[in-house]
Amino acid sequence: MIVNNLLRRLDLTTLRLFVSVQEEGTLTRAAAREAIAVSAASKRLVELEQAIGVALFVRHARGMELTPAGETLFTHARRVLLSVETIGLELAEHAQGVRGYVRMVANLSAIVEFLPEDLMAFTQLHEQVKLDLEERPSGSVVKGVQDSWADLGICSGDTETYDLHTTLYRRDRLVLVMRDSHALAKRKSVSFADTLDYDHVGLHADSSINARTHLAARSGGKSLKMRIHVPGFDAVCRMAQAGMGLGVIPSGVYEAIGRSLGLTAMPLSDDWASRELKIVVRDPKGLSPVSQALYDYLCGAEERAAGNLNVKLKTRKAQ
């Protein structure tokens, strides 16, 4: 009975209004945002609550707050609206001759190290596909896929992925970057414990590398001498170049950014310095055809990279 009432009463305008009330905090601001008269907006919400049979909001002088039932509906409402938005985008792309649209979210390591070349190669095979890529910390990557505002994501291998389907994307290794005048610069390799007497430049608190380095410091019985936190790998490299401290970054990032800045890269001998990046999706079978094509291509990226490396090694030996 509740389902039938909800289907009769629920339309996209009411759903958008409901989400707007939660995001704006008051009915007046939500009605203005959706260009609906306040009286009409109030009537829509009352009719929605009557159709469901439960209160969705607690109304007080400061505004409106969701009840537990309202929070449940809010989660589903955002997913429905995102799905409608995706339908509109994909149909618009078809009208312009583009055959598909994929919304992706990935952590910084994947975006700087691997995705530029992988996505370029994919788009050369599928020229009429449009990609939307957003950078987020690994935990937010998982949430984005769970909440359906991304079709697929790439995160650090040690990230909790809950009920999402995971597949290996790439492997990388963390290195220590520094000025060539640093006391550690002449060594061939170094353990992270050996760096704890020196200043460090760190990524933002939500990054998986930040979590790994702090955990390693605690395991070594010391606190990390973090001189400054910065938002990205380019900033880590620039700070290290300026002598602000040591930086821990993926080896691929060093090749892309750090080497050209004249930095020295030192391999970390710790086991945790070897990492995996993984692809996360809700259900591979539930992907659209174009998202499935990208998913399949990225799942084969590590194998293709290993094959290319073997070809290069054989070529060098032959020469």
PDB file of C-alpha atoms in Angstrom:
ATOM      1  CA  MET A   1       0.000   0.000   0.000  1.00  0.00           C
ATOM      2  CA  ILE A   2       2.823   2.408   0.911  1.00  0.00           C
ATOM      3  CA  VAL A   3       4.595   1.615  -2.384  1.00  0.00           C
ATOM      4  CA  ASN A   4       1.455   2.339  -4.421  1.00  0.00           C
ATOM      5  CA  ASN A   5       0.826   5.624  -2.586  1.00  0.00           C
ATOM      6  CA  LEU A   6       4.468   6.650  -3.036  1.00  0.00           C
ATOM      7  CA  LEU A   7       4.440   5.926  -6.771  1.00  0.00           C
ATOM      8  CA  ARG A   8       1.279   8.008  -7.219  1.00  0.00           C
ATOM      9  CA  ARG A   9       2.517  10.955  -5.154  1.00  0.00           C
ATOM     10  CA  LEU A  10       6.232  10.980  -5.925  1.00  0.00           C
ATOM     11  CA  ASP A  11       7.472  12.986  -8.907  1.00  0.00           C
ATOM     12  CA  LEU A  12      10.863  14.452  -9.726  1.00  0.00           C
ATOM     13  CA  THR A  13       9.825  17.968  -8.711  1.00  0.00           C
ATOM     14  CA  THR A  14       8.813  16.778  -5.240  1.00  0.00           C
ATOM     15  CA  LEU A  15      11.957  14.686  -4.974  1.00  0.00           C
ATOM     16  CA  ARG A  16      14.182  17.656  -5.877  1.00  0.00           C
ATOM     17  CA  LEU A  17      12.286  19.832  -3.402  1.00  0.00           C
ATOM     18  CA  PHE A  18      12.760  17.233  -0.661  1.00  0.00           C
ATOM     19  CA  VAL A  19      16.531  17.091  -1.295  1.00  0.00           C
ATOM     20  CA  SER A  20      16.742  20.887  -1.440  1.00  0.00           C
ATOM     21  CA  VAL A  21      15.036  21.256   1.956  1.00  0.00           C
ATOM     22  CA  GLN A  22      17.639  18.990   3.520  1.00  0.00           C
ATOM     23  CA  GLU A  23      20.525  20.786   1.809  1.00  0.00           C
ATOM     24  CA  GLU A  24      19.230  24.325   2.407  1.00  0.00           C
ATOM     25  CA  GLY A  25      17.898  23.743   5.915  1.00  0.00           C
ATOM     26  CA  THR A  26      14.670  25.696   5.519  1.00  0.00           C
ATOM     27  CA  LEU A  27      11.572  25.391   3.364  1.00  0.00           C
ATOM     28  CA  THR A  28      11.795  29.048   2.285  1.00  0.00           C
ATOM     29  CA  ARG A  29      15.310  28.715   0.851  1.00  0.00           C
ATOM     30  CA  ALA A  30      14.482  25.362  -0.735  1.00  0.00           C
ATOM     31  CA  ALA A  31      11.353  26.761  -2.409  1.00  0.00           C
ATOM     32  CA  ALA A  32      13.349  29.705  -3.769  1.00  0.00           C
ATOM     33  CA  ARG A  33      16.032  27.348  -5.088  1.00  0.00           C
ATOM     34  CA  GLU A  34      13.437  25.240  -6.911  1.00  0.00           C
ATOM     35  CA  ALA A  35      11.382  28.279  -8.029  1.00  0.00           C
ATOM     36  CA  ILE A  36       8.244  27.060  -6.229  1.00  0.00           C
ATOM     37  CA  ALA A  37       5.941  29.111  -4.025  1.00  0.00           C
ATOM     38  CA  VAL A  38       6.442  28.334  -0.340  1.00  0.00           C
ATOM     39  CA  SER A  39       2.792  27.354   0.086  1.00  0.00           C
ATOM     40  CA  ALA A  40       2.983  24.961  -2.884  1.00  0.00           C
ATOM     41  CA  ALA A  41       6.252  23.505  -1.590  1.00  0.00           C
ATOM     42  CA  SER A  42       4.757  22.935   1.853  1.00  0.00           C
ATOM     43  CA  LYS A  43       1.719  21.225   0.309  1.00  0.00           C
ATOM     44  CA  ARG A  44       3.967  18.876  -1.702  1.00  0.00           C
ATOM     45  CA  LEU A  45       5.916  17.805   1.383  1.00  0.00           C
ATOM     46  CA  VAL A  46       2.766  17.251   3.452  1.00  0.00           C
ATOM     47  CA  GLU A  47       1.252  15.113   0.692  1.00  0.00           C
ATOM     48  CA  LEU A  48       4.499  13.118   0.450  1.00  0.00           C
ATOM     49  CA  GLU A  49       4.473  12.436   4.192  1.00  0.00           C
ATOM     50  CA  GLN A  50       0.811  11.431   4.020  1.00  0.00           C
ATOM     51  CA  ALA A  51       1.539   9.031   1.145  1.00  0.00           C
ATOM     52  CA  ILE A  52       4.350   7.355   3.090  1.00  0.00           C
ATOM     53  CA  GLY A  53       2.572   7.467   6.418  1.00  0.00           C
ATOM     54  CA  VAL A  54       5.548   8.791   8.415  1.00  0.00           C
ATOM     55  CA  ALA A  55       7.049  12.199   9.174  1.00  0.00           C
ATOM     56  CA  LEU A  56      10.092  13.058   7.074  1.00  0.00           C
ATOM     57  CA  PHE A  57      11.089  16.252   8.872  1.00  0.00           C
ATOM     58  CA  VAL A  58      11.194  17.643  12.369  1.00  0.00           C
ATOM     59  CA  ARG A  59      10.052  21.240  12.030  1.00  0.00           C
ATOM     60  CA  HIS A  60      11.365  23.853  14.461  1.00  0.00           C
ATOM     61  CA  ALA A  61      12.048  27.580  14.586  1.00  0.00           C
ATOM     62  CA  ARG A  62      15.534  27.282  13.075  1.00  0.00           C
ATOM     63  CA  GLY A  63      14.428  25.198  10.100  1.00  0.00           C
ATOM     64  CA  MET A  64      13.802  21.559   9.272  1.00  0.00           C
ATOM     65  CA  GLU A  65      15.773  18.412  10.130  1.00  0.00           C
ATOM     66  CA  LEU A  66      15.362  14.910   8.759  1.00  0.00           C
ATOM     67  CA  THR A  67      13.780  12.157  10.802  1.00  0.00           C
ATOM     68  CA  PRO A  68      15.273   8.634  10.484  1.00  0.00           C
ATOM     69  CA  ALA A  69      12.686   7.911   7.778  1.00  0.00           C
ATOM     70  CA  GLY A  70      13.671  11.155   6.052  1.00  0.00           C
ATOM     71  CA  GLU A  71      17.340  10.163   6.079  1.00  0.00           C
ATOM     72  CA  THR A  72      16.440   6.876   4.367  1.00  0.00           C
ATOM     73  CA  LEU A  73      14.463   8.659   1.692  1.00  0.00           C
ATOM     74  CA  PHE A  74      17.219  11.260   1.253  1.00  0.00           C
ATOM     75  CA  THR A  75      19.786   8.569   0.415  1.00  0.00           C
ATOM     76  CA  HIS A  76      17.518   7.024  -2.214  1.00  0.00           C
ATOM     77  CA  ALA A  77      16.343  10.399  -3.537  1.00  0.00           C
ATOM     78  CA  ARG A  78      19.882  11.505  -4.365  1.00  0.00           C
ATOM     79  CA  ARG A  79      20.498   8.255  -6.216  1.00  0.00           C
ATOM     80  CA  VAL A  80      17.299   8.646  -8.241  1.00  0.00           C
ATOM     81  CA  LEU A  81      18.138  12.237  -9.185  1.00  0.00           C
ATOM     82  CA  LEU A  82      21.697  11.290 -10.135  1.00  0.00           C
ATOM     83  CA  SER A  83      20.355   8.495 -12.316  1.00  0.00           C
ATOM     84  CA  VAL A  84      17.994  10.924 -14.044  1.00  0.00           C
ATOM     85  CA  GLU A  85      20.885  13.354 -14.551  1.00  0.00           C
ATOM     86  CA  THR A  86      22.983  10.567 -16.068  1.00  0.00           C
ATOM     87  CA  ILE A  87      20.124   9.593 -18.395  1.00  0.00           C
ATOM     88  CA  GLY A  88      19.903  13.193 -19.578  1.00  0.00           C
ATOM     89  CA  LEU A  89      23.653  13.480 -20.099  1.00  0.00           C
ATOM     90  CA  GLU A  90      23.916  10.200 -21.984  1.00  0.00           C
ATOM     91  CA  LEU A  91      20.940  10.994 -24.220  1.00  0.00           C
ATOM     92  CA  ALA A  92      22.369  14.445 -24.931  1.00  0.00           C
ATOM     93  CA  GLU A  93      25.700  12.883 -25.855  1.00  0.00           C
ATOM     94  CA  HIS A  94      23.929  10.469 -28.219  1.00  0.00           C
ATOM     95  CA  ALA A  95      22.229  13.446 -29.868  1.00  0.00           C
ATOM     96  CA  GLN A  96      25.659  15.003 -30.442  1.00  0.00           C
ATOM     97  CA  GLY A  97      27.092  11.770 -31.822  1.00  0.00           C
ATOM     98  CA  VAL A  98      28.796  10.697 -28.589  1.00  0.00           C
ATOM     99  CA  ARG A  99      27.939   7.121 -27.745  1.00  0.00           C
ATOM    100  CA  GLY A 100      28.459   7.115 -24.003  1.00  0.00           C
ATOM    101  CA  TYR A 101      29.272   8.944 -20.792  1.00  0.00           C
ATOM    102  CA  VAL A 102      31.213   7.568 -17.813  1.00  0.00           C
ATOM    103  CA  ARG A 103      31.501   9.275 -14.447  1.00  0.00           C
ATOM    104  CA  MET A 104      34.750   8.259 -12.698  1.00  0.00           C
ATOM    105  CA  VAL A 105      36.381   9.100  -9.368  1.00  0.00           C
ATOM    106  CA  ALA A 106      39.984   8.269  -8.441  1.00  0.00           C
ATOM    107  CA  ASN A 107      42.650   9.061  -5.886  1.00  0.00           C
ATOM    108  CA  LEU A 108      45.527  11.406  -6.639  1.00  0.00           C
ATOM    109  CA  SER A 109      48.109   8.655  -7.166  1.00  0.00           C
ATOM    110  CA  ALA A 110      46.081   7.007  -9.929  1.00  0.00           C
ATOM    111  CA  ILE A 111      45.373  10.326 -11.629  1.00  0.00           C
ATOM    112  CA  VAL A 112      48.998  11.473 -11.695  1.00  0.00           C
ATOM    113  CA  GLU A 113      50.742   8.131 -12.272  1.00  0.00           C
ATOM    114  CA  PHE A 114      48.626   6.045 -14.610  1.00  0.00           C
ATOM    115  CA  LEU A 115      45.278   7.403 -15.747  1.00  0.00           C
ATOM    116  CA  PRO A 116      46.470  10.040 -18.253  1.00  0.00           C
ATOM    117  CA  GLU A 117      48.038   7.422 -20.542  1.00  0.00           C
ATOM    118  CA  ASP A 118      45.401   4.750 -19.869  1.00  0.00           C
ATOM    119  CA  LEU A 119      42.484   7.083 -20.555  1.00  0.00           C
ATOM    120  CA  MET A 120      44.159   8.498 -23.646  1.00  0.00           C
ATOM    121  CA  ALA A 121      44.620   4.977 -25.013  1.00  0.00           C
ATOM    122  CA  PHE A 122      41.008   4.095 -24.183  1.00  0.00           C
ATOM    123  CA  THR A 123      39.592   7.197 -25.864  1.00  0.00           C
ATOM    124  CA  GLN A 124      41.631   6.444 -28.988  1.00  0.00           C
ATOM    125  CA  LEU A 125      39.796   3.111 -29.157  1.00  0.00           C
ATOM    126  CA  HIS A 126      36.437   4.710 -28.253  1.00  0.00           C
ATOM    127  CA  GLU A 127      36.528   8.214 -29.706  1.00  0.00           C
ATOM    128  CA  GLN A 128      32.866   8.941 -29.051  1.00  0.00           C
ATOM    129  CA  VAL A 129      32.985   8.326 -25.306  1.00  0.00           C
ATOM    130  CA  LYS A 130      32.966  11.221 -22.857  1.00  0.00           C
ATOM    131  CA  LEU A 131      34.693  10.794 -19.486  1.00  0.00           C
ATOM    132  CA  ASP A 132      34.101  12.792 -16.298  1.00  0.00           C
ATOM    133  CA  LEU A 133      36.988  12.244 -13.831  1.00  0.00           C
ATOM    134  CA  GLU A 134      37.041  13.700 -10.323  1.00  0.00           C
ATOM    135  CA  GLU A 135      39.897  13.456  -7.801  1.00  0.00           C
ATOM    136  CA  ARG A 136      39.001  12.358  -4.256  1.00  0.00           C
ATOM    137  CA  PRO A 137      40.809  10.664  -1.320  1.00  0.00           C
ATOM    138  CA  SER A 138      40.494   6.882  -1.387  1.00  0.00           C
ATOM    139  CA  GLY A 139      37.786   6.777   1.299  1.00  0.00           C
ATOM    140  CA  SER A 140      35.692   9.266  -0.649  1.00  0.00           C
ATOM    141  CA  VAL A 141      36.236   7.244  -3.826  1.00  0.00           C
ATOM    142  CA  VAL A 142      34.542   4.274  -2.145  1.00  0.00           C
ATOM    143  CA  LYS A 143      31.683   6.440  -0.893  1.00  0.00           C
ATOM    144  CA  GLY A 144      31.192   7.965  -4.321  1.00  0.00           C
ATOM    145  CA  VAL A 145      30.736   4.550  -5.904  1.00  0.00           C
ATOM    146  CA  GLN A 146      28.547   3.336  -3.029  1.00  0.00           C
ATOM    147  CA  ASP A 147      26.289   6.395  -3.339  1.00  0.00           C
ATOM    148  CA  SER A 148      26.051   5.950  -7.135  1.00  0.00           C
ATOM    149  CA  TRP A 149      27.401   9.345  -8.149  1.00  0.00           C
ATOM    150  CA  ALA A 150      30.326   7.555  -9.818  1.00  0.00           C
ATOM    151  CA  ASP A 151      30.161   4.532 -12.106  1.00  0.00           C
ATOM    152  CA  LEU A 152      33.591   3.288 -11.090  1.00  0.00           C
ATOM    153  CA  GLY A 153      36.456   4.378  -8.871  1.00  0.00           C
ATOM    154  CA  ILE A 154      40.148   3.766  -8.246  1.00  0.00           C
ATOM    155  CA  CYS A 155      41.510   3.807  -4.705  1.00  0.00           C
ATOM    156  CA  SER A 156      44.433   2.615  -2.612  1.00  0.00           C
ATOM    157  CA  GLY A 157      44.583  -1.150  -2.127  1.00  0.00           C
ATOM    158  CA  ASP A 158      44.375  -0.931   1.666  1.00  0.00           C
ATOM    159  CA  THR A 159      41.126   1.090   1.630  1.00  0.00           C
ATOM    160  CA  GLU A 160      38.034  -0.523   3.183  1.00  0.00           C
ATOM    161  CA  THR A 161      35.659  -1.178   0.271  1.00  0.00           C
ATOM    162  CA  TYR A 162      32.768  -2.858   2.146  1.00  0.00           C
ATOM    163  CA  ASP A 163      30.445  -4.659  -0.300  1.00  0.00           C
ATOM    164  CA  LEU A 164      31.906  -3.179  -3.499  1.00  0.00           C
ATOM    165  CA  HIS A 165      33.466  -5.386  -6.168  1.00  0.00           C
ATOM    166  CA  THR A 166      37.252  -4.839  -6.372  1.00  0.00           C
ATOM    167  CA  THR A 167      39.835  -5.651  -9.050  1.00  0.00           C
ATOM    168  CA  LEU A 168      43.557  -4.887  -9.319  1.00  0.00           C
ATOM    169  CA  TYR A 169      44.302  -1.804 -11.400  1.00  0.00           C
ATOM    170  CA  ARG A 170      48.016  -1.093 -10.945  1.00  0.00           C
ATOM    171  CA  ARG A 171      50.977  -1.704  -8.643  1.00  0.00           C
ATOM    172  CA  ASP A 172      53.391   1.015  -7.591  1.00  0.00           C
ATOM    173  CA  ARG A 173      56.086   1.720  -5.013  1.00  0.00           C
ATOM    174  CA  LEU A 174      56.605   4.672  -2.705  1.00  0.00           C
ATOM    175  CA  VAL A 175      59.922   6.521  -2.756  1.00  0.00           C
ATOM    176  CA  LEU A 176      61.498   9.233  -0.642  1.00  0.00           C
ATOM    177  CA  VAL A 177      62.272  12.499  -2.457  1.00  0.00           C
ATOM    178  CA  MET A 178      64.765  15.112  -1.286  1.00  0.00           C
ATOM    179  CA  ARG A 179      67.339  17.643  -2.428  1.00  0.00           C
ATOM    180  CA  ASP A 180      70.603  16.099  -3.577  1.00  0.00           C
ATOM    181  CA  SER A 181      72.316  17.934  -0.701  1.00  0.00           C
ATOM    182  CA  HIS A 182      70.243  16.124   1.955  1.00  0.00           C
ATOM    183  CA  ALA A 183      72.090  13.917   4.435  1.00  0.00           C
ATOM    184  CA  LEU A 184      70.297  10.802   3.123  1.00  0.00           C
ATOM    185  CA  ALA A 185      70.788  11.559  -0.567  1.00  0.00           C
ATOM    186  CA  LYS A 186      73.941   9.451  -1.026  1.00  0.00           C
ATOM    187  CA  ARG A 187      72.385   6.244   0.251  1.00  0.00           C
ATOM    188  CA  LYS A 188      71.144   3.562  -2.157  1.00  0.00           C
ATOM    189  CA  SER A 189      68.001   2.796  -0.130  1.00  0.00           C
ATOM    190  CA  VAL A 190      66.556   3.723   3.222  1.00  0.00           C
ATOM    191  CA  SER A 191      64.005   2.415   5.702  1.00  0.00           C
ATOM    192  CA  PHE A 192      61.338   4.818   6.846  1.00  0.00           C
ATOM    193  CA  ALA A 193      62.583   4.518  10.438  1.00  0.00           C
ATOM    194  CA  ASP A 194      65.866   6.082   9.301  1.00  0.00           C
ATOM    195  CA  THR A 195      64.006   9.229   8.203  1.00  0.00           C
ATOM    196  CA  LEU A 196      62.253   9.972  11.479  1.00  0.00           C
ATOM    197  CA  ASP A 197      64.977  12.335  12.746  1.00  0.00           C
ATOM    198  CA  TYR A 198      64.395  14.627   9.749  1.00  0.00           C
ATOM    199  CA  ASP A 199      61.634  17.038   8.772  1.00  0.00           C
ATOM    200  CA  HIS A 200      58.898  15.755   6.438  1.00  0.00           C
ATOM    201  CA  VAL A 201      56.519  17.343   3.947  1.00  0.00           C
ATOM    202  CA  GLY A 202      53.176  15.533   3.988  1.00  0.00           C
ATOM    203  CA  LEU A 203      50.004  15.274   1.969  1.00  0.00           C
ATOM    204  CA  HIS A 204      46.590  16.264   3.366  1.00  0.00           C
ATOM    205  CA  ALA A 205      45.235  14.265   6.310  1.00  0.00           C
ATOM    206  CA  ASP A 206      42.783  12.193   4.215  1.00  0.00           C
ATOM    207  CA  SER A 207      45.436  10.714   1.912  1.00  0.00           C
ATOM    208  CA  SER A 208      46.369   7.042   2.241  1.00  0.00           C
ATOM    209  CA  ILE A 209      50.090   7.930   2.068  1.00  0.00           C
ATOM    210  CA  ASN A 210      49.660  10.253   5.041  1.00  0.00           C
ATOM    211  CA  ALA A 211      48.020   7.425   6.996  1.00  0.00           C
ATOM    212  CA  ARG A 212      50.766   4.944   6.054  1.00  0.00           C
ATOM    213  CA  THR A 213      53.629   7.240   7.049  1.00  0.00           C
ATOM    214  CA  HIS A 214      52.115   8.139  10.415  1.00  0.00           C
ATOM    215  CA  LEU A 215      51.443   4.469  11.172  1.00  0.00           C
ATOM    216  CA  ALA A 216      55.026   3.576  10.226  1.00  0.00           C
ATOM    217  CA  ALA A 217      56.358   6.326  12.488  1.00  0.00           C
ATOM    218  CA  ARG A 218      54.317   5.052  15.439  1.00  0.00           C
ATOM    219  CA  SER A 219      55.565   1.528  14.743  1.00  0.00           C
ATOM    220  CA  GLY A 220      59.107   2.912  14.940  1.00  0.00           C
ATOM    221  CA  GLY A 221      58.371   4.414  18.349  1.00  0.00           C
ATOM    222  CA  LYS A 222      58.623   8.017  17.194  1.00  0.00           C
ATOM    223  CA  SER A 223      56.337  10.787  16.030  1.00  0.00           C
ATOM    224  CA  LEU A 224      56.597  12.082  12.495  1.00  0.00           C
ATOM    225  CA  LYS A 225      58.288  15.490  12.288  1.00  0.00           C
ATOM    226  CA  MET A 226      55.758  16.941   9.884  1.00  0.00           C
ATOM    227  CA  ARG A 227      56.897  20.417   8.964  1.00  0.00           C
ATOM    228  CA  ILE A 228      54.031  21.195   6.605  1.00  0.00           C
ATOM    229  CA  HIS A 229      50.993  19.584   4.958  1.00  0.00           C
ATOM    230  CA  VAL A 230      50.284  20.346   1.298  1.00  0.00           C
ATOM    231  CA  PRO A 231      47.367  19.462  -1.017  1.00  0.00           C
ATOM    232  CA  GLY A 232      49.133  17.570  -3.835  1.00  0.00           C
ATOM    233  CA  PHE A 233      52.231  15.786  -5.115  1.00  0.00           C
ATOM    234  CA  ASP A 234      53.450  18.799  -7.078  1.00  0.00           C
ATOM    235  CA  ALA A 235      53.474  20.793  -3.846  1.00  0.00           C
ATOM    236  CA  VAL A 236      55.308  17.986  -2.006  1.00  0.00           C
ATOM    237  CA  CYS A 237      58.015  18.049  -4.684  1.00  0.00           C
ATOM    238  CA  ARG A 238      58.315  21.842  -4.674  1.00  0.00           C
ATOM    239  CA  MET A 239      58.591  21.932  -0.885  1.00  0.00           C
ATOM    240  CA  ALA A 240      61.244  19.218  -0.953  1.00  0.00           C
ATOM    241  CA  GLN A 241      63.060  21.158  -3.675  1.00  0.00           C
ATOM    242  CA  ALA A 242      63.023  24.233  -1.424  1.00  0.00           C
ATOM    243  CA  GLY A 243      64.538  22.231   1.429  1.00  0.00           C
ATOM    244  CA  MET A 244      61.433  22.095   3.616  1.00  0.00           C
ATOM    245  CA  GLY A 245      61.809  18.362   4.244  1.00  0.00           C
ATOM    246  CA  LEU A 246      61.540  14.836   2.890  1.00  0.00           C
ATOM    247  CA  GLY A 247      58.540  13.767   0.839  1.00  0.00           C
ATOM    248  CA  VAL A 248      57.005  10.331   0.307  1.00  0.00           C
ATOM    249  CA  ILE A 249      55.475   9.950  -3.143  1.00  0.00           C
ATOM    250  CA  PRO A 250      54.832   7.136  -5.664  1.00  0.00           C
ATOM    251  CA  SER A 251      57.728   6.344  -8.008  1.00  0.00           C
ATOM    252  CA  GLY A 252      55.573   7.228 -11.025  1.00  0.00           C
ATOM    253  CA  VAL A 253      54.922  10.682  -9.598  1.00  0.00           C
ATOM    254  CA  TYR A 254      58.667  11.188  -9.179  1.00  0.00           C
ATOM    255  CA  GLU A 255      59.180  10.350 -12.851  1.00  0.00           C
ATOM    256  CA  ALA A 256      56.362  12.707 -13.873  1.00  0.00           C
ATOM    257  CA  ILE A 257      57.172  15.628 -11.567  1.00  0.00           C
ATOM    258  CA  GLY A 258      60.103  15.178  -9.213  1.00  0.00           C
ATOM    259  CA  ARG A 259      62.886  14.259 -11.631  1.00  0.00           C
ATOM    260  CA  SER A 260      62.461  17.450 -13.663  1.00  0.00           C
ATOM    261  CA  LEU A 261      62.793  19.471 -10.433  1.00  0.00           C
ATOM    262  CA  GLY A 262      66.223  17.968  -9.787  1.00  0.00           C
ATOM    263  CA  LEU A 263      65.118  15.935  -6.783  1.00  0.00           C
ATOM    264  CA  THR A 264      66.770  12.708  -5.675  1.00  0.00           C
ATOM    265  CA  ALA A 265      64.480   9.683  -5.234  1.00  0.00           C
ATOM    266  CA  MET A 266      65.392   7.052  -2.670  1.00  0.00           C
ATOM    267  CA  PRO A 267      63.636   3.647  -2.640  1.00  0.00           C
ATOM    268  CA  LEU A 268      61.997   2.838   0.697  1.00  0.00           C
ATOM    269  CA  SER A 269      62.940  -0.667   1.853  1.00  0.00           C
ATOM    270  CA  ASP A 270      59.773  -1.111   3.958  1.00  0.00           C
ATOM    271  CA  ASP A 271      57.211  -3.711   2.831  1.00  0.00           C
ATOM    272  CA  TRP A 272      54.373  -1.179   3.095  1.00  0.00           C
ATOM    273  CA  ALA A 273      56.068   0.945   0.422  1.00  0.00           C
ATOM    274  CA  SER A 274      54.829  -1.559  -2.192  1.00  0.00           C
ATOM    275  CA  ARG A 275      51.213  -0.698  -2.969  1.00  0.00           C
ATOM    276  CA  GLU A 276      48.287  -1.729  -5.091  1.00  0.00           C
ATOM    277  CA  LEU A 277      45.636   0.478  -6.626  1.00  0.00           C
ATOM    278  CA  LYS A 278      42.269  -1.178  -7.152  1.00  0.00           C
ATOM    279  CA  ILE A 279      39.180  -0.536  -9.233  1.00  0.00           C
ATOM    280  CA  VAL A 280      35.879  -0.481  -7.333  1.00  0.00           C
ATOM    281  CA  VAL A 281      32.369  -0.837  -8.793  1.00  0.00           C
ATOM    282  CA  ARG A 282      29.006  -1.717  -7.314  1.00  0.00           C
ATOM    283  CA  ASP A 283      28.433  -4.626  -9.698  1.00  0.00           C
ATOM    284  CA  PRO A 284      30.327  -5.209 -12.969  1.00  0.00           C
ATOM    285  CA  LYS A 285      27.215  -6.794 -14.475  1.00  0.00           C
ATOM    286  CA  GLY A 286      25.201  -3.658 -13.725  1.00  0.00           C
ATOM    287  CA  LEU A 287      27.481  -1.285 -15.643  1.00  0.00           C
ATOM    288  CA  SER A 288      26.324   0.425 -18.809  1.00  0.00           C
ATOM    289  CA  PRO A 289      27.990  -0.873 -22.010  1.00  0.00           C
ATOM    290  CA  VAL A 290      30.399   2.064 -22.189  1.00  0.00           C
ATOM    291  CA  SER A 291      31.261   1.868 -18.471  1.00  0.00           C
ATOM    292  CA  GLN A 292      31.798  -1.871 -18.910  1.00  0.00           C
ATOM    293  CA  ALA A 293      34.203  -1.171 -21.778  1.00  0.00           C
ATOM    294  CA  LEU A 294      36.256   1.229 -19.635  1.00  0.00           C
ATOM    295  CA  TYR A 295      36.161  -1.152 -16.675  1.00  0.00           C
ATOM    296  CA  ASP A 296      37.443  -4.043 -18.815  1.00  0.00           C
ATOM    297  CA  TYR A 297      40.181  -1.878 -20.295  1.00  0.00           C
ATOM    298  CA  LEU A 298      41.425  -0.671 -16.901  1.00  0.00           C
ATOM    299  CA  CYS A 299      41.317  -4.209 -15.480  1.00  0.00           C
ATOM    300  CA  GLY A 300      43.906  -5.181 -18.089  1.00  0.00           C
ATOM    301  CA  ALA A 301      46.177  -2.171 -17.526  1.00  0.00           C
ATOM    302  CA  GLU A 302      48.685  -3.869 -15.212  1.00  0.00           C
ATOM    303  CA  GLU A 303      49.080  -6.868 -17.509  1.00  0.00           C
ATOM    304  CA  ARG A 304      49.605  -4.614 -20.530  1.00  0.00           C
ATOM    305  CA  ALA A 305      52.161  -2.537 -18.617  1.00  0.00           C
ATOM    306  CA  ALA A 306      54.079  -5.683 -17.603  1.00  0.00           C
ATOM    307  CA  GLY A 307      54.034  -6.868 -21.223  1.00  0.00           C
ATOM    308  CA  ASN A 308      55.352  -3.536 -22.478  1.00  0.00           C
ATOM    309  CA  LEU A 309      58.122  -3.614 -19.870  1.00  0.00           C
ATOM    310  CA  ASN A 310      59.171  -7.115 -20.965  1.00  0.00           C
ATOM    311  CA  VAL A 311      59.317  -5.948 -24.599  1.00  0.00           C
ATOM    312  CA  LYS A 312      61.524  -2.997 -23.618  1.00  0.00           C
ATOM    313  CA  LEU A 313      63.876  -5.259 -21.630  1.00  0.00           C
ATOM    314  CA  LYS A 314      64.174  -7.706 -24.511  1.00  0.00           C
ATOM    315  CA  THR A 315      64.885  -4.822 -26.904  1.00  0.00           C
ATOM    316  CA  ARG A 316      67.648  -3.496 -24.639  1.00  0.00           C
ATOM    317  CA  LYS A 317      69.253  -6.945 -24.416  1.00  0.00           C
ATOM    318  CA  ALA A 318      69.126  -7.328 -28.191  1.00  0.00           C
ATOM    319  CA  GLN A 319      70.855  -3.996 -28.619  1.00  0.00           C
TER     320      GLN A 319
END
